[in-house]
Coordinates of C-alpha atoms in Angstrom, one line a residue:
X1 CA 1.9 -14.5 -5.1
X2 CA 1.4 -18.0 -6.7
X3 CA 3.9 -19.9 -8.8
X4 CA 0.9 -21.3 -10.7
X5 CA 0.3 -17.9 -12.2
X6 CA 1.4 -17.2 -15.8
X7 CA 5.2 -16.9 -15.9
X8 CA 5.1 -13.3 -17.0
X9 CA 2.8 -12.2 -14.2
X10 CA 4.9 -14.2 -11.7
X11 CA 8.1 -12.4 -12.9
X12 CA 6.3 -9.0 -12.4
X13 CA 5.3 -10.0 -8.9
X14 CA 8.9 -11.0 -8.1
X15 CA 10.2 -7.7 -9.3
X16 CA 7.6 -5.7 -7.5
X17 CA 8.1 -7.7 -4.3
X18 CA 11.9 -7.1 -4.4
X19 CA 11.3 -3.3 -4.9
X20 CA 8.7 -3.1 -2.1
X21 CA 10.7 -5.1 0.4
X22 CA 13.8 -2.9 -0.3
X23 CA 11.6 0.2 0.7
X24 CA 11.0 -1.2 4.2
X25 CA 14.3 0.2 5.7
X26 CA 12.8 3.6 5.2
X27 CA 10.1 2.7 7.8
X28 CA 12.8 1.5 10.2
X29 CA 14.7 4.8 9.8
X30 CA 11.5 6.8 10.2
X31 CA 10.6 5.0 13.4
X32 CA 14.2 5.4 14.7
X33 CA 14.1 9.2 14.1
X34 CA 10.6 9.5 15.7
X35 CA 11.7 7.6 18.8
X36 CA 14.9 9.6 19.1
X37 CA 13.3 13.0 18.5
X38 CA 10.5 12.4 21.1
X39 CA 13.1 11.5 23.7
X40 CA 15.3 14.0 25.5
X41 CA 18.7 14.9 24.1
X42 CA 20.7 13.1 26.8
X43 CA 19.5 9.7 25.5
X44 CA 19.5 10.4 21.8
X45 CA 22.6 8.3 20.9
X46 CA 21.3 5.5 23.1
X47 CA 18.0 5.5 21.2
X48 CA 19.7 5.2 17.8
X49 CA 22.2 2.6 19.1
X50 CA 19.4 0.5 20.6
X51 CA 17.6 0.6 17.2
X52 CA 20.6 -0.8 15.4
X53 CA 21.1 -3.5 18.0
X54 CA 17.4 -4.4 18.2
X55 CA 17.0 -4.7 14.4
X56 CA 20.2 -6.8 14.2
X57 CA 19.2 -9.2 17.1
X58 CA 15.6 -9.5 15.6
X59 CA 16.9 -10.4 12.2
X60 CA 19.4 -13.0 13.5
X61 CA 17.0 -14.7 15.9
X62 CA 14.2 -14.7 13.3
X63 CA 16.5 -16.3 10.8
X64 CA 17.7 -18.9 13.2
X65 CA 14.4 -19.8 14.9
X66 CA 11.5 -17.5 14.2
X67 CA 10.7 -18.3 10.6
X68 CA 10.7 -22.1 11.4
X69 CA 7.9 -21.4 14.0
X70 CA 6.0 -19.0 11.7
X71 CA 6.1 -20.9 8.4
X72 CA 4.3 -20.0 5.2
X73 CA 1.6 -21.3 3.1
X74 CA 2.7 -24.7 1.7
X75 CA 5.3 -25.4 4.4
X76 CA 4.9 -28.0 7.1
X77 CA 3.1 -27.1 10.4
X78 CA 1.9 -28.6 13.6
X79 CA -1.9 -29.1 13.4
X80 CA -4.7 -30.6 15.5
X81 CA -8.2 -31.7 14.7
X82 CA -11.2 -30.2 16.3
X83 CA -14.8 -30.9 15.2
X84 CA -13.4 -32.7 12.2
X85 CA -11.5 -29.6 11.1
X86 CA -7.8 -29.1 10.9
X87 CA -6.3 -26.2 12.8
X88 CA -2.7 -25.2 12.4
X89 CA -1.1 -23.7 15.6
X90 CA 2.6 -23.6 14.9
X91 CA 5.1 -23.9 12.1
X92 CA 7.2 -27.1 11.9
X93 CA 10.1 -25.9 9.7
X94 CA 13.8 -26.6 10.3
X95 CA 15.9 -23.9 12.0
X96 CA 18.1 -21.5 10.0
X97 CA 15.6 -21.4 7.1
X98 CA 16.9 -24.7 5.8
X99 CA 13.5 -25.5 4.2
X100 CA 13.4 -22.2 2.2
X101 CA 16.1 -21.7 -0.5
X102 CA 16.5 -18.0 -1.0
X103 CA 16.0 -18.1 -4.7
X104 CA 12.9 -16.1 -5.4
X105 CA 10.0 -18.3 -4.4
X106 CA 7.0 -16.8 -2.5
X107 CA 8.3 -18.4 0.7
X108 CA 11.7 -16.8 0.3
X109 CA 10.2 -13.4 -0.3
X110 CA 8.1 -13.8 2.8
X111 CA 11.1 -14.8 4.8
X112 CA 13.1 -11.7 3.7
X113 CA 10.1 -9.4 4.4
X114 CA 9.5 -10.9 7.8
X115 CA 13.2 -10.5 8.8
X116 CA 12.6 -6.8 8.4
X117 CA 9.0 -6.8 9.8
X118 CA 10.1 -8.4 13.1
X119 CA 12.8 -5.7 13.5
X120 CA 10.1 -3.1 12.9
X121 CA 7.8 -4.6 15.5
X122 CA 10.7 -4.9 18.0
X123 CA 11.5 -1.2 17.6
X124 CA 8.1 -0.1 18.9
X125 CA 8.8 -0.8 22.5
X126 CA 12.0 1.3 22.3
X127 CA 9.9 4.4 22.0
X128 CA 7.7 3.5 24.9
X129 CA 10.6 2.5 27.2
X130 CA 12.9 5.3 26.1
X131 CA 15.5 6.8 28.5
X132 CA 15.3 4.0 31.0
X133 CA 15.7 0.6 29.2
X134 CA 19.2 -1.0 29.4
X135 CA 20.8 -1.8 26.1
X136 CA 21.7 -5.3 27.0
X137 CA 18.2 -6.0 28.4
X138 CA 16.4 -4.7 25.3
X139 CA 18.6 -7.0 23.2
X140 CA 17.6 -10.1 25.2
X141 CA 14.0 -9.0 25.3
X142 CA 14.1 -8.7 21.5
X143 CA 15.5 -12.2 21.2
X144 CA 12.5 -13.5 23.0
X145 CA 10.2 -11.4 21.0
X146 CA 11.6 -12.5 17.6
X147 CA 12.0 -16.1 18.6
X148 CA 8.6 -16.6 20.3
X149 CA 6.0 -13.9 20.6
X150 CA 6.1 -12.6 17.0
X151 CA 6.4 -15.9 15.1
X152 CA 3.6 -17.6 17.1
X153 CA 1.0 -14.9 16.4
X154 CA 2.3 -14.3 12.9
X155 CA 1.8 -18.0 12.1
X156 CA -1.8 -17.8 13.2
X157 CA -2.4 -14.9 10.8
X158 CA 0.1 -15.3 7.9
X159 CA 1.3 -18.9 8.1
X160 CA -2.1 -20.5 7.4
X161 CA -2.7 -20.7 11.1
X162 CA -6.1 -21.0 12.9
X163 CA -7.0 -17.3 12.7
X164 CA -6.6 -17.3 8.9
X165 CA -8.9 -20.4 8.7
X166 CA -11.8 -19.0 10.7
X167 CA -13.7 -18.4 7.4
X168 CA -13.1 -21.9 6.1
X169 CA -13.7 -23.7 9.4
X170 CA -16.4 -21.6 11.0
X171 CA -17.8 -19.6 8.2
X172 CA -16.7 -16.3 9.7
X173 CA -16.3 -14.2 6.6
X174 CA -12.9 -14.8 4.8
X175 CA -11.2 -15.5 8.1
X176 CA -9.0 -13.0 9.9
X177 CA -7.8 -10.4 7.4
X178 CA -4.6 -8.4 7.9
X179 CA -2.5 -8.0 4.7
X180 CA 0.1 -5.5 6.0
X181 CA 0.5 -6.2 9.7
X182 CA -1.8 -4.0 11.8
X183 CA -2.0 -7.1 14.1
X184 CA 1.3 -9.0 13.6
X185 CA 3.6 -5.9 13.6
X186 CA 1.7 -3.0 15.1
X187 CA -0.5 -4.5 17.8
X188 CA 2.0 -7.1 18.9
X189 CA 4.8 -4.5 19.1
X190 CA 2.4 -2.0 20.8
X191 CA 1.2 -4.6 23.4
X192 CA 4.8 -5.5 24.1
X193 CA 5.5 -1.8 24.6
X194 CA 2.6 -1.7 27.1
X195 CA 4.0 -4.6 29.1
X196 CA 7.4 -2.9 29.3
X197 CA 6.0 0.4 30.3
X198 CA 4.2 -1.3 33.2
X199 CA 7.4 -3.2 34.2
X200 CA 9.8 -0.3 34.0
X201 CA 7.7 2.4 35.5
X202 CA 7.8 6.1 34.7
X203 CA 10.9 8.2 34.1
X204 CA 12.4 10.2 36.9
X205 CA 10.5 13.4 37.4
X206 CA 7.6 12.4 35.1
X207 CA 5.0 12.4 38.0
X208 CA 5.2 14.8 40.9
X209 CA 4.5 13.9 44.5
X210 CA 0.8 14.3 44.0
X211 CA 0.9 11.9 41.0
X212 CA 0.3 14.6 38.4
X213 CA 2.2 14.2 35.1
X214 CA 4.9 16.7 34.2
X215 CA 5.7 17.7 30.6
X216 CA 9.0 16.1 29.5
X217 CA 9.1 17.3 25.8
X218 CA 11.2 15.6 23.2
X219 CA 14.3 17.4 22.0
X220 CA 13.9 17.6 18.3
X221 CA 10.6 17.9 16.5
X222 CA 12.2 18.2 13.1
X223 CA 13.6 14.7 13.4
X224 CA 10.1 13.5 14.3
X225 CA 8.4 15.1 11.3
X226 CA 11.1 14.0 8.9
X227 CA 10.8 10.5 10.3
X228 CA 7.1 10.6 9.5
X229 CA 7.9 11.2 5.8
X230 CA 10.4 8.3 5.7
X231 CA 7.9 6.1 7.4
X232 CA 5.4 6.7 4.7
X233 CA 7.8 5.4 2.0
X234 CA 8.6 2.3 4.0
X235 CA 4.9 1.7 4.9
X236 CA 4.0 1.7 1.2
X237 CA 6.6 -0.9 0.6
X238 CA 5.4 -3.0 3.6
X239 CA 1.7 -2.8 2.7
X240 CA 2.3 -3.5 -1.0
X241 CA 4.6 -6.5 -0.4
X242 CA 2.2 -7.8 2.3
X243 CA -0.7 -7.5 -0.1
X244 CA 1.0 -9.6 -2.7
X245 CA 2.5 -12.2 -0.4
X246 CA -0.3 -12.6 2.2
X247 CA -3.5 -11.4 0.5
X248 CA -2.8 -12.9 -2.9
X249 CA -3.1 -9.4 -4.6
X250 CA -2.3 -9.1 -8.2
X251 CA 0.4 -6.5 -9.1
X252 CA -2.1 -4.1 -10.3
X253 CA -3.9 -3.9 -7.0
X254 CA -0.8 -2.3 -5.4
X255 CA -2.0 1.0 -6.8
X256 CA -5.1 0.7 -4.4
X257 CA -2.8 -0.4 -1.6
X258 CA -0.5 2.6 -2.0
X259 CA -3.5 5.0 -2.3
X260 CA -5.1 3.6 0.8
X261 CA -1.8 3.9 2.8
X262 CA -1.4 7.6 1.9
X263 CA -5.1 8.4 2.5
X264 CA -5.1 6.8 5.9
X265 CA -1.9 8.7 6.9
X266 CA -3.4 11.9 5.6
X267 CA -6.6 11.4 7.5
X268 CA -4.6 10.6 10.7
X269 CA -2.5 13.8 10.6
X270 CA -5.4 16.1 9.7
X271 CA -7.6 14.7 12.4
X272 CA -4.9 15.0 15.0
X273 CA -4.1 18.6 14.0
X274 CA -7.8 19.5 14.1
X275 CA -8.4 17.9 17.5
X276 CA -5.3 19.5 19.1
X277 CA -6.2 22.9 17.6
X278 CA -9.6 22.6 19.1
X279 CA -8.3 21.5 22.5
X280 CA -5.2 23.7 22.8
X281 CA -5.9 26.6 20.5
X282 CA -3.2 25.5 18.0
X283 CA -2.0 22.3 16.4
X284 CA 0.5 20.2 18.3
X285 CA 3.3 19.0 16.2
X286 CA 4.3 15.9 18.1
X287 CA 0.7 14.7 18.5
X288 CA 0.0 15.4 14.8
X289 CA 3.1 13.3 14.0
X290 CA 1.6 10.5 16.1
X291 CA -1.7 10.9 14.2
X292 CA 0.2 10.4 10.9
X293 CA 1.9 7.3 12.3
X294 CA -1.3 6.0 13.8
X295 CA -3.0 6.4 10.4
X296 CA -0.2 4.3 8.9
X297 CA -0.5 1.6 11.6
X298 CA -4.2 1.4 11.1
X299 CA -3.9 1.3 7.3
X300 CA -2.0 -2.0 7.2
X301 CA -4.8 -4.4 8.0
X302 CA -7.2 -3.3 5.2
X303 CA -4.9 -1.7 2.7
X304 CA -5.5 -4.4 0.1
X305 CA -9.3 -4.7 0.7
X306 CA -10.9 -1.4 1.7
X307 CA -12.2 1.3 -0.7
X308 CA -10.2 4.6 -0.6
X309 CA -12.9 6.4 1.3
X310 CA -12.9 3.6 3.9
X311 CA -9.1 4.0 4.3
X312 CA -9.5 7.7 4.8
X313 CA -12.1 7.2 7.5
X314 CA -9.8 4.7 9.1
X315 CA -7.1 7.3 9.3
X316 CA -9.4 10.0 10.5
X317 CA -10.6 7.9 13.4
X318 CA -7.0 6.8 14.2
X319 CA -5.8 10.4 14.3
X320 CA -8.5 11.4 16.7
X321 CA -8.0 8.3 18.9
X322 CA -4.3 8.9 19.4
X323 CA -4.7 12.5 20.6
X324 CA -7.2 11.3 23.2
X325 CA -5.6 8.1 24.4
X326 CA -2.0 9.5 24.8
X327 CA -3.3 12.0 27.4
X328 CA -5.7 9.5 29.0
X329 CA -3.0 6.8 29.5
X330 CA -0.7 9.3 31.1
X331 CA -3.2 11.0 33.4
X332 CA -5.5 8.2 34.3
X333 CA -3.3 5.1 34.1
X334 CA 0.0 6.7 35.1
X335 CA 1.8 5.3 32.0
X336 CA 5.0 7.1 30.8
X337 CA 5.3 6.5 27.1
X338 CA 7.5 9.2 25.6
X339 CA 6.8 8.2 22.0
X340 CA 3.1 7.4 22.4
X341 CA 3.9 4.0 21.1
X342 CA 1.1 2.2 22.9
X343 CA -1.5 4.6 21.5
X344 CA -0.1 4.7 18.0
X345 CA 0.7 1.0 17.4
X346 CA -1.5 -1.0 19.8
X347 CA -4.6 1.1 19.7
X348 CA -4.1 2.2 16.1
X349 CA -3.4 -1.4 15.0
X350 CA -6.5 -2.8 16.8
X351 CA -8.7 -0.1 15.3
X352 CA -7.4 -0.9 11.9
X353 CA -8.1 -4.6 12.4
X354 CA -11.7 -3.9 13.5
X355 CA -12.2 -1.4 10.6
X356 CA -11.8 -4.2 8.1
X357 CA -14.8 -5.9 9.6
X358 CA -17.4 -3.2 8.8
X359 CA -16.1 -0.6 6.4
X360 CA -16.9 -1.0 2.7
X361 CA -14.4 -3.0 0.5
X362 CA -13.2 -1.7 -2.8
X363 CA -15.3 -2.9 -5.8
X364 CA -14.2 -6.3 -7.1
X365 CA -11.9 -7.2 -4.3
X366 CA -14.1 -9.8 -2.6
X367 CA -14.8 -11.6 -5.8
X368 CA -11.1 -11.9 -6.5
X369 CA -10.4 -13.3 -3.0
X370 CA -13.2 -15.9 -2.9
X371 CA -15.8 -17.2 -5.3
X372 CA -18.3 -17.4 -2.5
X373 CA -17.5 -13.9 -1.3
X374 CA -20.7 -12.2 -2.5
X375 CA -22.7 -14.4 -0.1
X376 CA -20.5 -13.5 2.8
X377 CA -22.2 -11.1 5.2
X378 CA -20.3 -8.3 7.1
X379 CA -21.3 -9.7 10.4
X380 CA -19.2 -12.8 9.9
X381 CA -16.1 -10.8 8.9
X382 CA -16.5 -8.5 11.9
X383 CA -16.7 -11.5 14.2
X384 CA -13.5 -12.9 12.7
X385 CA -11.7 -9.6 13.3
X386 CA -13.0 -9.5 16.9
X387 CA -11.6 -13.0 17.5
X388 CA -8.2 -11.7 16.3
X389 CA -8.3 -8.7 18.7
X390 CA -9.4 -11.0 21.6
X391 CA -6.4 -13.2 20.8
X392 CA -4.1 -10.2 21.0
X393 CA -5.5 -9.1 24.3
X394 CA -6.0 -12.5 25.8
X395 CA -2.8 -14.2 24.7
X396 CA -0.2 -11.9 23.3
X397 CA -0.4 -9.2 26.1
X398 CA -0.1 -11.6 29.0
X399 CA 2.4 -13.8 27.2
X400 CA 4.8 -10.9 26.4
X401 CA 4.3 -9.4 29.9
X402 CA 5.2 -12.8 31.5
X403 CA 8.4 -13.2 29.3
X404 CA 9.7 -9.7 30.2
X405 CA 8.7 -10.1 33.9
X406 CA 10.7 -13.3 34.1
X407 CA 13.6 -11.7 32.2
X408 CA 13.7 -8.9 34.7
X409 CA 14.9 -11.4 37.4
X410 CA 17.8 -12.5 35.2
X411 CA 18.7 -9.3 33.4
X412 CA 17.5 -6.2 35.2
X413 CA 15.8 -4.1 32.6
X414 CA 15.9 -0.6 34.0
X415 CA 18.8 1.8 34.3
X416 CA 19.6 2.5 38.0
X417 CA 17.9 5.7 39.3
X418 CA 21.1 7.3 40.2
X419 CA 22.4 7.0 36.7
X420 CA 19.1 8.0 35.0
X421 CA 19.7 11.6 35.8
X422 CA 22.9 11.7 33.7
X423 CA 21.1 10.2 30.8
X424 CA 21.3 6.8 29.0
X425 CA 24.0 8.2 26.7
X426 CA 26.6 8.7 29.4
X427 CA 25.6 5.7 31.5
X428 CA 25.4 3.1 28.7
X429 CA 27.6 4.5 26.0
X430 CA 30.1 6.8 27.8
X431 CA 29.4 9.8 25.6
X432 CA 26.5 12.1 24.7
X433 CA 24.9 12.5 21.3
X434 CA 25.6 16.3 21.4
X435 CA 28.9 16.7 23.3
X436 CA 29.3 20.4 22.3
X437 CA 26.0 21.4 23.7
X438 CA 24.6 21.4 27.3
X439 CA 21.7 19.0 27.7
X440 CA 18.9 19.7 30.2
X441 CA 18.8 18.0 33.6
X442 CA 16.2 17.1 36.3
X443 CA 17.6 19.7 38.6
X444 CA 14.2 21.4 39.2
X445 CA 11.8 18.5 38.8
X446 CA 10.2 16.6 41.6
X447 CA 10.6 12.9 42.1

């Protein structure tokens, strides 16, 4: 969204950005319902309360510190020179967004969008660490996430950092492409979830004495499926706003973005339903919901670039991946992830990033992005996407694991085992989400 555009087009972009950003809370509500529905009833209120606290902490910390480290195109940043090329590695803005008057400039829209995006990314670990993560610890962990992990990587992708300049500096396609946040939101949040699952360990009774996983089903599938529909609305707003602000899309291209988002989600749920029907004899509702969400997570990277058929393929592969990796992580790696957040957001986000590197783009998109685009081969773009994935796995995962490992010495992250049996609602909040109904216990499960 450039202020050099004709005034009428800029006004349209402003209006559309405002509308799209205001849709994003639907995605937050959808994720909250999915995380809560996939957890057991005795921790339902704790899950929703944690969501509110995490979104609040993320917004405040990002406002105070995060945006200054992330920056935006045209704002100051810390750079270094390598091989006679400038590489930006961190934003250099002042704290509390003092460099960005909130008056409708592209930077101000980006700041508002990112205050919600960082909350969305911080919610992803809540689903993976459900029923055993202390409320206070998750708030402190979110402060570190919103103040360090998220803005550093987001600067490299969206703040004219070194990943976004791989095309200009090394000739790798158009540089790392991710218009809607498959990397910055989904993969960063999913890898943080993975680090917390490792640190916290499984829930009481999840694995028996022989190490075999037991089924601990969520308490409300209706909440999960309704959350999927809300997430679709919010994701369309996220992807469309991201396309305008970070991919330079004209307002008319948001039609392509919305269509790609829907087709990817549709491909994800249909693939998950088909795979689970083949494996179990009938479709699995929770895994199909994960397929829908994984399709959305994978759609974000290429929603402004890919052809609709490519977006549908992205969703189909994402839906199949999530059904296989959820079981594999549980049975082979011993990971207890009640919401399937690692498979949905980390693996789905990484797949969406890679898909941009080799699936066909929509006609005319490349020419609108770069005058030299017709000469750019697919190999260079794929390598650029691979460098982004390598950065996620080689920097973000160990960095976020180290932060939470150190935090665990200061603020113990896990609810004590003797209190876990009662549920996080009673232990952390003093009351259950469903006081008039009996909630299930671990009476007959093995530790």
